[in-house]
Each structure stands twice: as structure tokens, then as C-alpha cells.
């Protein structure tokens, strides 16, 4: 059983920064894809990016404008994956969640197959 606990959401003003953390409780932290998703109300949830914890390789964000501002990283000693978000805009307002797949695959951007989810955390960016 994989458990994920998120923290770090909140409200910031335009141009501000936030760090989201996702503590992943697994038997073996080093062989998972862990991804970050976000969902704006009434829209489809979208995958932001992911990291393969075995190697530290990151994937995405695909949107270059988001990629320039968002960074995914990990601290293996803490079993934690981070999403650092800088220069936030109102368009980044959403519910954010982390998720893990634990099937040995390194295809971390296959967004439809993540099976273990953390609780969502709200990020609100105001002007």
C-alpha cells in the first residue's frame, strides 16, 4: 500500500512562490514514478510533471511557460518529492495533488495509470 501526504498549498499573490511537498510511504521509495497533477474546477485534471525516484529523472511540464517556472525534485532521505512553483499567476490557481504508480514502469508521463493518490491541496494565486 502506498500512502502519499501532501503539504504546502495556500494563497499567494501574483509573482509569488510556493513549494508543495509529497511524502511517499512505500516499501522501496527508489523505484516509483511520482507525479504532480492539478485540476481547475470543472476542468479535466492535468499532469504537470513527474519524477522517477529511482534515478531522479524528471519529466515535464510539457508547457514551456510552466516548465520555466515549475521544478520537480526529490529528497530520497525524506522519501519526499517536491514541486517548486515560482512566478505564480492566477492561471495556476487549482487543486494540486501528487500521485504514485508502483508497477516498475519508468513511463512516468502516462498520466492515466497512477493508482495511489495523496489528498488534494489548494493553491490560490490572487492579483
PDB file of C-alpha atoms in Angstrom, residues 3-11 17-24 34-37 71 73 78-85 94-99 117-124:
ATOM      1  CA  UNK A   3       0.437   6.416   1.051  1.00  0.00           C
ATOM      2  CA  UNK A   4       1.105   9.964  -0.021  1.00  0.00           C
ATOM      3  CA  UNK A   5       0.824  13.007   2.203  1.00  0.00           C
ATOM      4  CA  UNK A   6       0.905  16.440   0.662  1.00  0.00           C
ATOM      5  CA  UNK A   7       1.616  19.780   2.214  1.00  0.00           C
ATOM      6  CA  UNK A   8       2.479  23.305   1.192  1.00  0.00           C
ATOM      7  CA  UNK A   9      -0.594  24.668  -0.542  1.00  0.00           C
ATOM      8  CA  UNK A  10      -2.007  28.064   0.245  1.00  0.00           C
ATOM      9  CA  UNK A  11      -2.688  31.529  -1.054  1.00  0.00           C
ATOM     10  CA  UNK A  17       6.278  31.165  -4.920  1.00  0.00           C
ATOM     11  CA  UNK A  18       5.145  28.007  -3.215  1.00  0.00           C
ATOM     12  CA  UNK A  19       6.699  24.639  -2.534  1.00  0.00           C
ATOM     13  CA  UNK A  20       4.474  21.613  -2.417  1.00  0.00           C
ATOM     14  CA  UNK A  21       5.775  18.503  -0.696  1.00  0.00           C
ATOM     15  CA  UNK A  22       4.666  14.927  -1.135  1.00  0.00           C
ATOM     16  CA  UNK A  23       5.890  12.383   1.373  1.00  0.00           C
ATOM     17  CA  UNK A  24       5.634   8.953  -0.144  1.00  0.00           C
ATOM     18  CA  UNK A  34       5.694  10.167  -8.606  1.00  0.00           C
ATOM     19  CA  UNK A  35       3.778  12.862 -10.414  1.00  0.00           C
ATOM     20  CA  UNK A  36       2.095  16.140  -9.736  1.00  0.00           C
ATOM     21  CA  UNK A  37      -1.346  16.934 -11.092  1.00  0.00           C
ATOM     22  CA  UNK A  71      10.533  22.358 -10.839  1.00  0.00           C
ATOM     23  CA  UNK A  73      12.777  17.347  -7.308  1.00  0.00           C
ATOM     24  CA  UNK A  78      12.995  12.065   3.365  1.00  0.00           C
ATOM     25  CA  UNK A  79      11.023  10.000   0.827  1.00  0.00           C
ATOM     26  CA  UNK A  80       9.725  13.321  -0.408  1.00  0.00           C
ATOM     27  CA  UNK A  81       9.013  14.741  -3.828  1.00  0.00           C
ATOM     28  CA  UNK A  82       8.715  18.483  -4.252  1.00  0.00           C
ATOM     29  CA  UNK A  83       7.002  20.797  -6.670  1.00  0.00           C
ATOM     30  CA  UNK A  84       8.566  24.236  -6.588  1.00  0.00           C
ATOM     31  CA  UNK A  85       6.392  26.843  -8.228  1.00  0.00           C
ATOM     32  CA  UNK A  94      -6.078  24.920  -8.859  1.00  0.00           C
ATOM     33  CA  UNK A  95      -6.258  21.884  -6.652  1.00  0.00           C
ATOM     34  CA  UNK A  96      -2.887  20.150  -6.721  1.00  0.00           C
ATOM     35  CA  UNK A  97      -2.243  16.536  -5.924  1.00  0.00           C
ATOM     36  CA  UNK A  98       0.593  14.070  -6.077  1.00  0.00           C
ATOM     37  CA  UNK A  99       0.294  10.501  -7.156  1.00  0.00           C
ATOM     38  CA  UNK A 117      -3.093   9.481  -4.641  1.00  0.00           C
ATOM     39  CA  UNK A 118      -2.455  11.989  -1.939  1.00  0.00           C
ATOM     40  CA  UNK A 119      -5.060  14.367  -0.680  1.00  0.00           C
ATOM     41  CA  UNK A 120      -5.526  17.468  -2.780  1.00  0.00           C
ATOM     42  CA  UNK A 121      -4.159  20.787  -1.699  1.00  0.00           C
ATOM     43  CA  UNK A 122      -5.486  24.136  -2.847  1.00  0.00           C
ATOM     44  CA  UNK A 123      -3.240  26.722  -4.424  1.00  0.00           C
ATOM     45  CA  UNK A 124      -4.773  30.149  -4.921  1.00  0.00           C
TER      46      UNK A 124
END
